[in-house]
Amino acid sequence: MPIDRAVLGLFCDLVLESGSSRRVGDVGCGSGRLAPFVAGRGLEPHGVDLSPEMVRIARRDYPGFPFEVADVRDLPFSDSSLGGVVSWYSLMYLHPAARPRAFGELARVIEPNGFFATAFKAGDNSLRRGGRTVGVEFDIYWLSTEEITGRLEAAGFRVVFTGGRPADPDEAQPQGYVIAQKI
C-alpha cells in the first residue's frame, strides 16, 4: 500500500541518514515480505518471527535474506548491534504484561540514534479475537498511538513521527504508524 511504503521508506531514509548500521531487524517478519523492500532502500534486513512455519515460508520465498525463529522478548541480536528495527503489524499480538520486556529488548538491540518503526491496527488497546474469517482464532490488541508512544518513551526512545490512515473498505479498523529514535 502506498502509505505503508511511504512510512517504511521514511524509516529507511532515517536509518541511512543517521549514520547508524545498515543492519536492521524485521521483528515479527512473518512471511518475510518486507525484506526485499528494505534491502532495495539500502538496508540489510534480518528477519525474526515467533512462528517456525512463518520463518520456513520466509526462507522459501526470500532465500537471499536471513530469517530465524525468535521472540521479541528475547531477541538474538547483540546489544546496540542494529541501526534500526521494524515491527510491522506484529506488536499487536503482545499481551500487555509482555510489552515492557518487549520494548526493552527493542531498545537493547538498537544502537544509539538508531530507529524503530511500527504499524498497527489502531484502536482502544482492548483485546479482540482475530482470525475468525480464516478459521484460526488468536488474541489481538488494536493499539492506540498513545500506548505505543508511551512504551517507546519509557524504553528510551524519542518519537519522531506518528500517523494513521482510515480503514480501507475491506478492513475493520484504521491503521497507525510510529517511528522513534533511540536516545
PDB file of C-alpha atoms in Angstrom, residues 13-78:
ATOM      1  CA  ASP A  13      15.909   7.087   4.967  1.00  0.00           C
ATOM      2  CA  LEU A  14      16.197   7.976   8.657  1.00  0.00           C
ATOM      3  CA  VAL A  15      18.411   4.954   9.380  1.00  0.00           C
ATOM      4  CA  LEU A  16      20.659   5.701   6.402  1.00  0.00           C
ATOM      5  CA  GLU A  17      20.952   9.413   7.162  1.00  0.00           C
ATOM      6  CA  SER A  18      21.694   8.805  10.858  1.00  0.00           C
ATOM      7  CA  GLY A  19      24.976   7.084  10.071  1.00  0.00           C
ATOM      8  CA  SER A  20      23.776   4.045  12.022  1.00  0.00           C
ATOM      9  CA  SER A  21      24.488   0.497  10.964  1.00  0.00           C
ATOM     10  CA  ARG A  22      22.677  -0.589   7.800  1.00  0.00           C
ATOM     11  CA  ARG A  23      21.789  -3.847   9.545  1.00  0.00           C
ATOM     12  CA  VAL A  24      18.149  -3.771  10.684  1.00  0.00           C
ATOM     13  CA  GLY A  25      15.865  -6.269  12.347  1.00  0.00           C
ATOM     14  CA  ASP A  26      12.459  -7.174  10.995  1.00  0.00           C
ATOM     15  CA  VAL A  27      10.896  -8.330  14.249  1.00  0.00           C
ATOM     16  CA  GLY A  28       7.725 -10.303  13.637  1.00  0.00           C
ATOM     17  CA  CYS A  29       8.757 -10.702   9.993  1.00  0.00           C
ATOM     18  CA  GLY A  30       6.014 -13.194   9.135  1.00  0.00           C
ATOM     19  CA  SER A  31       6.411 -14.309   5.534  1.00  0.00           C
ATOM     20  CA  GLY A  32       9.412 -12.008   5.010  1.00  0.00           C
ATOM     21  CA  ARG A  33       7.655  -9.726   2.544  1.00  0.00           C
ATOM     22  CA  LEU A  34       9.355  -6.555   3.836  1.00  0.00           C
ATOM     23  CA  ALA A  35      12.917  -7.815   3.291  1.00  0.00           C
ATOM     24  CA  PRO A  36      13.146  -7.010  -0.442  1.00  0.00           C
ATOM     25  CA  PHE A  37      11.702  -3.522   0.064  1.00  0.00           C
ATOM     26  CA  VAL A  38      14.028  -2.685   2.953  1.00  0.00           C
ATOM     27  CA  ALA A  39      17.040  -4.118   1.095  1.00  0.00           C
ATOM     28  CA  GLY A  40      16.063  -2.172  -2.012  1.00  0.00           C
ATOM     29  CA  ARG A  41      16.321   1.001   0.062  1.00  0.00           C
ATOM     30  CA  GLY A  42      19.918   0.222   1.045  1.00  0.00           C
ATOM     31  CA  LEU A  43      19.500  -1.623   4.352  1.00  0.00           C
ATOM     32  CA  GLU A  44      20.414  -5.182   5.376  1.00  0.00           C
ATOM     33  CA  PRO A  45      17.327  -6.829   6.920  1.00  0.00           C
ATOM     34  CA  HIS A  46      17.460  -9.792   9.279  1.00  0.00           C
ATOM     35  CA  GLY A  47      14.022 -11.248   9.989  1.00  0.00           C
ATOM     36  CA  VAL A  48      12.830 -12.972  13.139  1.00  0.00           C
ATOM     37  CA  ASP A  49       9.429 -14.411  13.947  1.00  0.00           C
ATOM     38  CA  LEU A  50       7.974 -16.491  16.768  1.00  0.00           C
ATOM     39  CA  SER A  51       6.331 -18.893  14.299  1.00  0.00           C
ATOM     40  CA  PRO A  52       8.599 -21.604  12.841  1.00  0.00           C
ATOM     41  CA  GLU A  53       6.143 -22.009   9.954  1.00  0.00           C
ATOM     42  CA  MET A  54       6.329 -18.309   9.033  1.00  0.00           C
ATOM     43  CA  VAL A  55      10.131 -18.463   9.146  1.00  0.00           C
ATOM     44  CA  ARG A  56      10.028 -21.534   6.884  1.00  0.00           C
ATOM     45  CA  ILE A  57       7.874 -19.629   4.381  1.00  0.00           C
ATOM     46  CA  ALA A  58      10.117 -16.547   4.562  1.00  0.00           C
ATOM     47  CA  ARG A  59      13.229 -18.671   3.892  1.00  0.00           C
ATOM     48  CA  ARG A  60      11.486 -20.392   0.990  1.00  0.00           C
ATOM     49  CA  ASP A  61      10.139 -17.217  -0.611  1.00  0.00           C
ATOM     50  CA  TYR A  62      13.144 -14.946   0.076  1.00  0.00           C
ATOM     51  CA  PRO A  63      16.197 -17.234   0.235  1.00  0.00           C
ATOM     52  CA  GLY A  64      18.666 -14.344  -0.071  1.00  0.00           C
ATOM     53  CA  PHE A  65      17.829 -12.988   3.384  1.00  0.00           C
ATOM     54  CA  PRO A  66      18.470 -14.326   6.904  1.00  0.00           C
ATOM     55  CA  PHE A  67      15.410 -15.386   8.893  1.00  0.00           C
ATOM     56  CA  GLU A  68      15.232 -17.193  12.208  1.00  0.00           C
ATOM     57  CA  VAL A  69      12.792 -18.172  14.930  1.00  0.00           C
ATOM     58  CA  ALA A  70      12.937 -15.763  17.871  1.00  0.00           C
ATOM     59  CA  ASP A  71      10.747 -13.985  20.389  1.00  0.00           C
ATOM     60  CA  VAL A  72      10.601 -10.168  20.638  1.00  0.00           C
ATOM     61  CA  ARG A  73      11.108 -10.599  24.385  1.00  0.00           C
ATOM     62  CA  ASP A  74      14.456 -12.366  23.810  1.00  0.00           C
ATOM     63  CA  LEU A  75      15.979 -11.175  20.548  1.00  0.00           C
ATOM     64  CA  PRO A  76      19.034 -12.949  19.062  1.00  0.00           C
ATOM     65  CA  PHE A  77      20.914  -9.702  18.387  1.00  0.00           C
ATOM     66  CA  SER A  78      23.809  -8.252  20.393  1.00  0.00           C
TER      67      SER A  78
END
